[in-house]
Tab-separated table of C-alpha atoms in Angstrom:
chain	number	residue	atom	x	y	z
A	25	MET	CA	47.398	-13.849	-18.303
A	26	THR	CA	45.108	-15.454	-15.712
A	27	GLN	CA	41.361	-14.822	-15.693
A	28	GLN	CA	40.113	-13.756	-12.260
A	29	GLN	CA	37.362	-16.055	-10.933
A	30	PRO	CA	34.268	-14.363	-9.420
A	31	PRO	CA	34.045	-14.924	-5.647
A	32	HIS	CA	32.173	-18.056	-4.575
A	33	PRO	CA	28.606	-17.178	-3.410
A	34	ALA	CA	29.294	-18.960	-0.113
A	35	THR	CA	31.625	-16.091	0.833
A	36	ALA	CA	28.630	-13.726	0.744
A	37	LEU	CA	26.809	-15.653	3.502
A	38	ASP	CA	26.723	-13.694	6.758
A	39	ASP	CA	27.274	-15.752	9.922
A	40	VAL	CA	24.933	-13.562	11.976
A	41	VAL	CA	22.052	-13.887	9.506
A	42	HIS	CA	22.693	-17.369	8.138
A	43	GLN	CA	21.566	-19.212	11.264
A	44	ARG	CA	18.178	-20.890	10.528
A	45	VAL	CA	16.150	-19.365	13.383
A	46	ARG	CA	17.579	-15.891	12.763
A	47	LEU	CA	16.683	-16.147	9.078
A	48	GLY	CA	13.135	-17.015	10.161
A	49	ILE	CA	12.989	-14.028	12.526
A	50	LEU	CA	14.156	-11.638	9.805
A	51	THR	CA	11.708	-13.124	7.276
A	52	VAL	CA	8.698	-12.674	9.573
A	53	LEU	CA	9.741	-9.121	10.475
A	54	SER	CA	10.335	-8.208	6.816
A	55	GLU	CA	6.636	-8.741	6.107
A	56	THR	CA	5.345	-6.643	8.991
A	57	HIS	CA	5.793	-3.090	10.185
A	58	GLU	CA	6.094	-4.352	13.766
A	59	CYS	CA	5.575	-7.767	15.322
A	60	ARG	CA	4.866	-8.742	18.938
A	61	PHE	CA	7.427	-10.921	20.730
A	62	ALA	CA	4.815	-13.560	21.619
A	63	THR	CA	3.531	-13.718	18.021
A	64	LEU	CA	7.029	-14.283	16.665
A	65	ARG	CA	7.732	-16.909	19.332
A	66	ASP	CA	4.557	-18.847	18.476
A	67	GLU	CA	5.086	-18.501	14.724
A	68	LEU	CA	8.585	-20.004	14.944
A	69	GLY	CA	7.761	-22.496	17.688
A	70	LEU	CA	10.499	-21.286	20.058
A	71	THR	CA	10.791	-20.796	23.807
A	72	ASP	CA	11.083	-17.308	25.315
A	73	GLY	CA	14.724	-17.873	26.249
A	74	ASN	CA	15.726	-19.223	22.856
A	75	LEU	CA	14.054	-16.371	20.974
A	76	ASN	CA	15.566	-13.808	23.358
A	77	ARG	CA	19.065	-15.143	22.705
A	78	HIS	CA	18.700	-14.775	18.934
A	79	LEU	CA	17.036	-11.366	19.230
A	80	ARG	CA	19.938	-10.067	21.301
A	81	ILE	CA	22.429	-11.118	18.611
A	82	LEU	CA	20.371	-9.479	15.855
A	83	GLU	CA	19.825	-6.322	17.907
A	84	GLN	CA	23.561	-6.025	18.672
A	85	ALA	CA	24.248	-6.302	14.923
A	86	GLY	CA	21.796	-3.421	14.331
A	87	LEU	CA	19.434	-5.599	12.292
A	88	LEU	CA	16.344	-5.109	14.430
A	89	GLN	CA	14.867	-2.667	16.882
A	90	VAL	CA	13.158	-3.643	20.129
A	91	THR	CA	10.459	-1.445	21.699
A	92	LYS	CA	9.070	-2.253	25.124
A	93	GLY	CA	5.696	-0.901	26.187
A	94	TYR	CA	2.335	-1.791	27.662
A	95	GLU	CA	-0.922	-3.033	26.228
A	96	GLY	CA	-3.379	-2.100	28.915
A	97	ARG	CA	-1.553	-3.290	32.047
A	98	ARG	CA	0.344	-6.080	30.342
A	99	PRO	CA	3.972	-5.470	29.348
A	100	CYS	CA	4.495	-5.994	25.646
A	101	THR	CA	7.575	-6.102	23.406
A	102	TRP	CA	7.390	-5.057	19.749
A	103	LEU	CA	10.077	-5.878	17.196
A	104	ARG	CA	10.863	-4.041	13.980
A	105	LEU	CA	13.360	-4.741	11.221
A	106	THR	CA	15.858	-1.929	10.582
A	107	ARG	CA	16.868	-0.835	7.076
A	108	GLN	CA	20.180	-2.623	7.649
A	109	GLY	CA	18.293	-5.772	8.639
A	110	ARG	CA	16.186	-5.685	5.489
A	111	ALA	CA	19.306	-5.273	3.332
A	112	ALA	CA	21.061	-8.119	5.190
A	113	LEU	CA	18.096	-10.456	4.626
A	114	HIS	CA	17.954	-9.620	0.904
A	115	ALA	CA	21.695	-10.197	0.551
A	116	GLU	CA	21.487	-13.526	2.384
A	117	VAL	CA	18.562	-14.833	0.313
A	118	ALA	CA	20.279	-13.706	-2.910
A	119	ALA	CA	23.501	-15.493	-1.890
A	120	LEU	CA	21.575	-18.681	-1.047
A	121	GLU	CA	19.739	-18.589	-4.391
A	122	GLN	CA	22.997	-18.022	-6.244
A	123	LEU	CA	24.629	-20.878	-4.394
A	124	VAL	CA	21.809	-23.315	-5.158
A	125	SER	CA	21.629	-22.353	-8.837
A	126	ARG	CA	25.430	-22.594	-9.195
A	127	ILE	CA	25.583	-26.110	-7.814
A	128	ARG	CA	22.482	-27.201	-9.762
A	129	THR	CA	24.099	-25.951	-12.979
A	130	ALA	CA	27.307	-27.837	-12.126
A	131	THR	CA	25.451	-31.108	-11.461
A	132	ASP	CA	23.345	-30.733	-14.633
A	133	GLN	CA	26.471	-30.552	-16.832
A	134	PRO	CA	27.704	-33.992	-18.102
A	135	ASP	CA	30.839	-35.355	-16.436
A	136	PRO	CA	33.734	-35.076	-18.976
A	137	GLN	CA	35.360	-38.278	-17.601
A	138	SER	CA	32.266	-40.447	-18.198
B	15	MET	CA	29.904	-27.705	-1.141
B	16	ASP	CA	28.355	-31.194	-1.082
B	17	PRO	CA	24.947	-31.939	-2.696
B	18	GLY	CA	23.413	-32.491	0.757
B	19	ALA	CA	24.246	-28.924	1.771
B	20	THR	CA	22.786	-27.605	-1.488
B	21	GLU	CA	19.625	-29.558	-0.891
B	22	GLN	CA	19.436	-28.068	2.590
B	23	ALA	CA	19.943	-24.553	1.189
B	24	GLY	CA	17.110	-25.205	-1.280
B	25	ARG	CA	14.878	-26.479	1.532
B	26	THR	CA	15.704	-23.417	3.668
B	27	LEU	CA	14.759	-21.098	0.798
B	28	ALA	CA	11.447	-22.904	0.254
B	29	GLU	CA	10.697	-22.796	3.979
B	30	LEU	CA	11.467	-19.067	4.144
B	31	GLU	CA	9.150	-18.410	1.204
B	32	ARG	CA	6.324	-20.304	2.930
B	33	LEU	CA	6.933	-18.357	6.148
B	34	ARG	CA	7.009	-15.068	4.218
B	35	ARG	CA	3.696	-15.804	2.459
B	36	ARG	CA	1.997	-16.881	5.693
B	37	THR	CA	3.157	-13.744	7.514
B	38	HIS	CA	2.136	-11.539	4.591
B	39	ARG	CA	-1.409	-12.915	4.645
B	40	ARG	CA	-1.601	-12.507	8.398
B	41	ALA	CA	-0.193	-8.970	8.469
B	42	HIS	CA	-1.941	-7.542	5.413
B	43	GLY	CA	-5.249	-9.428	5.430
B	44	GLY	CA	-7.031	-6.365	6.834
B	45	ALA	CA	-6.566	-4.086	3.809
B	46	TRP	CA	-10.042	-4.942	2.541
B	47	LEU	CA	-11.737	-2.720	5.142
B	48	PRO	CA	-10.080	0.658	4.377
B	49	ALA	CA	-10.257	-0.128	0.623
B	50	THR	CA	-14.001	-0.800	0.900
B	51	GLY	CA	-14.497	2.258	3.114
B	52	ILE	CA	-12.845	4.566	0.588
B	53	ALA	CA	-14.835	3.025	-2.272
B	54	VAL	CA	-18.086	3.512	-0.323
B	55	LEU	CA	-17.164	7.149	0.411
B	56	LEU	CA	-16.515	7.725	-3.308
B	57	LEU	CA	-19.806	6.121	-4.312
B	58	ALA	CA	-21.734	7.937	-1.578
B	59	SER	CA	-20.416	11.266	-2.900
B	60	MET	CA	-22.705	10.758	-5.940
B	61	ALA	CA	-25.487	12.134	-3.743
B	62	LEU	CA	-23.728	15.528	-3.732
B	63	TYR	CA	-24.407	16.166	-7.452
B	64	ARG	CA	-27.643	17.521	-8.883
B	65	HIS	CA	-27.480	15.124	-11.872
B	66	PRO	CA	-25.091	12.303	-10.877
B	67	LEU	CA	-26.099	9.935	-13.686
B	68	GLY	CA	-28.568	11.753	-15.928
B	69	SER	CA	-27.649	14.396	-18.498
B	70	ALA	CA	-28.255	18.102	-17.898
B	71	SER	CA	-28.917	20.877	-20.423
B	72	SER	CA	-26.578	23.285	-18.630
B	73	ILE	CA	-24.022	22.907	-15.870
B	74	MET	CA	-22.923	25.435	-13.263
B	75	ALA	CA	-19.796	24.633	-11.285
B	76	ASP	CA	-17.381	26.896	-9.426
B	77	HIS	CA	-13.887	26.383	-8.007
B	78	PRO	CA	-13.113	24.750	-5.653
B	79	TRP	CA	-14.935	21.599	-6.698
B	80	TRP	CA	-16.195	20.771	-3.198
B	81	ALA	CA	-18.308	17.869	-4.454
B	82	GLY	CA	-15.187	16.326	-5.967
B	83	LEU	CA	-15.731	16.606	-9.719
B	84	PRO	CA	-16.506	19.749	-11.743
B	85	ASP	CA	-20.255	19.382	-12.058
B	86	GLU	CA	-23.333	21.012	-10.607
B	87	GLN	CA	-23.642	20.157	-6.920
B	88	ARG	CA	-26.780	20.260	-4.798
B	89	ASN	CA	-25.245	22.437	-2.073
B	90	PRO	CA	-21.560	23.443	-1.719
B	91	VAL	CA	-21.789	23.487	2.094
B	92	THR	CA	-23.158	19.929	2.180
B	93	SER	CA	-20.339	18.832	-0.153
B	94	TYR	CA	-17.747	20.554	2.049
B	95	VAL	CA	-19.127	18.960	5.231
B	96	PHE	CA	-19.386	15.545	3.539
B	97	TRP	CA	-15.659	15.421	2.710
B	98	PHE	CA	-14.234	17.346	5.658
B	99	VAL	CA	-16.204	15.258	8.178
B	100	GLY	CA	-16.537	12.004	6.224
B	101	THR	CA	-12.842	11.599	5.405
B	102	PRO	CA	-11.556	12.047	9.006
B	103	LEU	CA	-14.343	9.752	10.260
B	104	LEU	CA	-13.284	7.089	7.768
B	105	PHE	CA	-9.654	7.453	8.867
B	106	ALA	CA	-10.669	7.196	12.529
B	107	ALA	CA	-12.596	3.981	11.787
B	108	THR	CA	-9.577	2.635	9.893
B	109	GLY	CA	-7.299	3.452	12.837
B	110	LEU	CA	-9.612	1.574	15.229
B	111	TRP	CA	-9.679	-1.393	12.831
B	112	TYR	CA	-5.894	-1.621	12.622
B	113	HIS	CA	-5.541	-1.149	16.391
B	114	TRP	CA	-7.973	-4.022	17.016
B	115	ARG	CA	-6.172	-6.245	14.495
B	116	ALA	CA	-2.760	-5.494	16.030
B	117	ARG	CA	-4.027	-6.523	19.477
B	118	ARG	CA	-5.632	-9.689	18.117
B	119	LEU	CA	-2.914	-10.851	15.693
B	120	GLY	CA	0.245	-9.306	17.144
B	121	VAL	CA	1.338	-7.609	13.924
B	122	ARG	CA	1.149	-3.921	13.088
B	123	VAL	CA	0.692	-2.151	9.747
B	124	ALA	CA	2.091	1.377	9.181
B	125	TRP	CA	-1.439	2.841	9.083
B	126	PRO	CA	-0.581	6.168	10.807
B	127	LEU	CA	1.317	7.147	7.651
B	128	PHE	CA	-1.806	6.499	5.555
B	129	VAL	CA	-3.993	8.571	7.866
B	130	GLY	CA	-1.343	11.313	8.164
B	131	THR	CA	-1.031	11.624	4.391
B	132	GLY	CA	-4.796	11.776	3.844
B	133	LEU	CA	-5.382	14.351	6.586
B	134	GLY	CA	-2.260	16.343	5.632
B	135	VAL	CA	-3.302	16.732	1.991
B	136	LEU	CA	-6.879	17.512	3.087
B	137	ALA	CA	-5.525	20.282	5.364
B	138	LEU	CA	-3.401	21.618	2.476
B	139	LEU	CA	-6.520	21.680	0.315
B	140	ALA	CA	-8.312	23.759	2.953
B	141	VAL	CA	-5.354	26.180	3.131
B	142	PHE	CA	-5.038	26.607	-0.656
B	143	ALA	CA	-8.797	26.970	-1.077
B	144	ALA	CA	-8.726	29.859	1.402
B	145	VAL	CA	-6.299	31.865	-0.781
B	146	PRO	CA	-8.241	34.927	-2.034
B	147	THR	CA	-8.881	34.865	-5.790
B	148	GLY	CA	-10.465	37.171	-8.363
B	149	PRO	CA	-14.177	37.270	-9.190
B	150	VAL	CA	-15.752	33.955	-10.101
B	151	PRO	CA	-16.192	33.595	-13.893
B	152	ASP	CA	-19.580	33.071	-15.471
B	153	GLY	CA	-20.488	29.481	-14.747
B	154	LEU	CA	-22.318	28.966	-18.030
B	155	VAL	CA	-19.177	29.265	-20.123
B	156	ALA	CA	-15.995	27.270	-20.008
B	157	ALA	CA	-13.729	29.192	-17.632
B	158	GLU	CA	-10.342	30.268	-18.944
B	159	GLY	CA	-7.421	30.753	-16.610
B	160	PRO	CA	-4.833	28.826	-14.598
B	161	PHE	CA	-5.477	25.104	-14.303
B	162	TRP	CA	-4.376	24.645	-10.693
B	163	PRO	CA	-7.596	25.810	-8.953
B	164	GLY	CA	-9.191	22.751	-10.573
B	165	LEU	CA	-6.928	20.582	-8.438
B	166	LEU	CA	-8.601	21.898	-5.282
B	167	THR	CA	-10.785	18.837	-4.923
B	168	PRO	CA	-11.268	16.485	-1.949
B	169	LEU	CA	-10.616	13.531	-4.278
B	170	LEU	CA	-6.854	14.150	-4.402
B	171	PRO	CA	-6.254	13.695	-0.632
B	172	LEU	CA	-8.096	10.396	-0.932
B	173	ALA	CA	-5.972	9.339	-3.934
B	174	ALA	CA	-2.742	10.197	-2.054
B	175	ALA	CA	-3.940	8.247	0.993
B	176	VAL	CA	-4.735	5.173	-1.143
B	177	VAL	CA	-1.211	5.200	-2.654
B	178	VAL	CA	0.341	5.355	0.834
B	179	LEU	CA	-2.043	2.636	2.073
B	180	GLY	CA	-0.887	0.473	-0.850
B	181	ARG	CA	2.724	0.893	0.227
B	182	ALA	CA	1.910	0.167	3.895
B	183	GLU	CA	-0.096	-2.922	2.926
B	184	ARG	CA	2.483	-4.045	0.296
B	185	SER	CA	-0.307	-4.075	-2.298
B	186	ARG	CA	0.481	-3.117	-5.893
B	187	GLY	CA	-3.257	-3.187	-6.570
B	188	LEU	CA	-3.899	-0.406	-4.046
B	189	VAL	CA	-0.995	1.705	-5.353
B	190	VAL	CA	-2.425	1.368	-8.880
B	191	ALA	CA	-5.949	2.148	-7.590
B	192	GLY	CA	-4.635	5.350	-5.939
B	193	GLY	CA	-2.795	6.340	-9.115
B	194	TRP	CA	-5.946	5.665	-11.148
B	195	ILE	CA	-8.082	7.910	-8.886
B	196	ALA	CA	-5.426	10.661	-9.094
B	197	LEU	CA	-5.173	10.366	-12.887
B	198	LEU	CA	-8.941	10.541	-13.441
B	199	THR	CA	-9.256	13.402	-10.937
B	200	VAL	CA	-6.494	15.507	-12.511
B	201	TRP	CA	-7.908	14.988	-15.999
B	202	LEU	CA	-11.545	15.663	-15.046
B	203	CYS	CA	-10.843	18.579	-12.715
B	204	THR	CA	-8.515	20.488	-15.025
B	205	SER	CA	-10.910	20.388	-17.969
B	206	PHE	CA	-14.383	21.905	-18.206
B	207	PRO	CA	-17.035	20.739	-18.959
B	208	LEU	CA	-16.663	17.324	-17.356
B	209	GLY	CA	-15.002	14.687	-19.538
B	210	SER	CA	-13.579	17.063	-22.170
B	211	VAL	CA	-11.050	15.379	-24.411
B	212	PRO	CA	-8.444	17.791	-25.829
B	213	GLY	CA	-7.715	17.833	-29.561
B	214	TRP	CA	-4.311	16.165	-29.219
B	215	ALA	CA	-5.807	13.277	-27.237
B	216	SER	CA	-8.542	12.715	-29.851
B	217	TRP	CA	-5.832	12.832	-32.525
B	218	LEU	CA	-3.795	10.269	-30.603
B	219	LEU	CA	-6.751	7.942	-29.938
B	220	GLY	CA	-8.157	8.338	-33.451
B	221	GLY	CA	-4.819	7.473	-35.048
B	222	GLY	CA	-4.192	10.828	-36.721
B	223	GLY	CA	-6.322	13.279	-38.667
B	224	GLU	CA	-7.390	16.756	-37.590
B	225	SER	CA	-9.443	16.935	-34.430
B	226	LEU	CA	-10.818	19.719	-32.260
B	227	GLY	CA	-11.383	17.376	-29.337
B	228	GLY	CA	-14.671	16.310	-27.812
B	229	GLN	CA	-16.405	15.217	-24.641
B	230	LEU	CA	-17.165	11.781	-23.202
B	231	ALA	CA	-20.869	11.246	-22.547
B	232	LEU	CA	-20.299	10.158	-18.946
B	233	ARG	CA	-21.636	11.796	-15.794
B	234	PRO	CA	-19.969	12.218	-12.354
B	235	GLY	CA	-21.618	9.035	-11.074
B	236	HIS	CA	-20.033	6.982	-13.866
B	237	TYR	CA	-16.575	8.387	-13.158
B	238	LEU	CA	-16.973	7.722	-9.418
B	239	VAL	CA	-17.871	4.088	-10.175
B	240	LEU	CA	-14.762	3.865	-12.374
B	241	MET	CA	-12.670	5.220	-9.463
B	242	ALA	CA	-14.198	2.828	-6.928
B	243	LEU	CA	-13.955	-0.343	-9.046
B	244	PRO	CA	-10.213	-1.084	-8.560
B	245	LEU	CA	-10.596	-0.509	-4.799
B	246	LEU	CA	-13.510	-2.925	-4.599
B	247	SER	CA	-11.595	-5.501	-6.659
B	248	VAL	CA	-8.569	-5.330	-4.320
B	249	ALA	CA	-10.885	-5.546	-1.289
B	250	ALA	CA	-12.675	-8.602	-2.710
B	251	VAL	CA	-9.389	-10.387	-3.507
B	252	ARG	CA	-7.972	-9.707	-0.011
B	253	LEU	CA	-11.185	-10.767	1.711
B	254	LEU	CA	-11.568	-13.967	-0.315
B	255	SER	CA	-7.918	-15.010	0.054
B	256	GLY	CA	-8.178	-14.408	3.821
B	257	ARG	CA	-11.332	-16.561	4.017
B	258	ALA	CA	-9.684	-19.309	1.941
B	259	ASP	CA	-6.741	-19.385	4.394
B	260	ARG	CA	-9.029	-19.747	7.391
B	261	ALA	CA	-11.083	-22.531	5.732
């Protein structure tokens, strides 16, 4: 009888979320109710175009919500994490932590051949 | 997975944690103002009582407890106006504060929920208080009857609002402070005279033995200070940590 191995934590990583900038976007939004586009751009040190590209991917995946409006006469875009986005971020961080602890445990164990 | 990739994953996690903490401080650094405002409102309500800190030989208090706690108030109309004007004014000031912060910092807090809860429960209080009841019992004796009219106090809307503010500001301290105000209010407003300890509670605190209960020798002012203390502590911590970040 063979014992079934638990799935490797790397399989839990989501390609949409795993990208470094997108992880940063989700992390900032997870700590706010809503965040302004310009604030997020400055916080992550990105250009408008670069941030827009990542936001579109996250919005298409249903992980964030974009609201366009005005502040006085100036157009303003506000971003908000959806419930799905919050869950995706938690799952990604948990998978990363599991992955790191798994490999640390493996490297801490003495090599049987030495 | 090679050790380099693991190291990178570890670095990414550390970087995300730093980013999360920085954003948290930026987004929720303004909680000190509403917390202080509510504490000041609680402490200012001491002025509504005839003997806020000193002892009295007799106490007259009728439902609803418009001053907040079941004790003799100077004037029920003044108490009513204080809470029904003071609370909305405080919420309006809080709304302006959060609006200004959102424009300046580019991050919003879910403050409308806090204001909505406070005003909603205050409106419910007004509706329930308007329900016609029987004749008022003699104020010089401990009133017998249903306990719920004792809950008609303007302190409960404030407690509910503080709990919701704590959730909006991701502050366990504020949630606990709201729960503490609610707990003290429910205990004090469903027992008469103020600070009565039932027999079972004395038995529990005294570690057994027969007990008929008793009364704590504290006045409304003391209880209001006890309610305001956790709020002021949270406000001080938020204000000081915000200052330390800017320095």
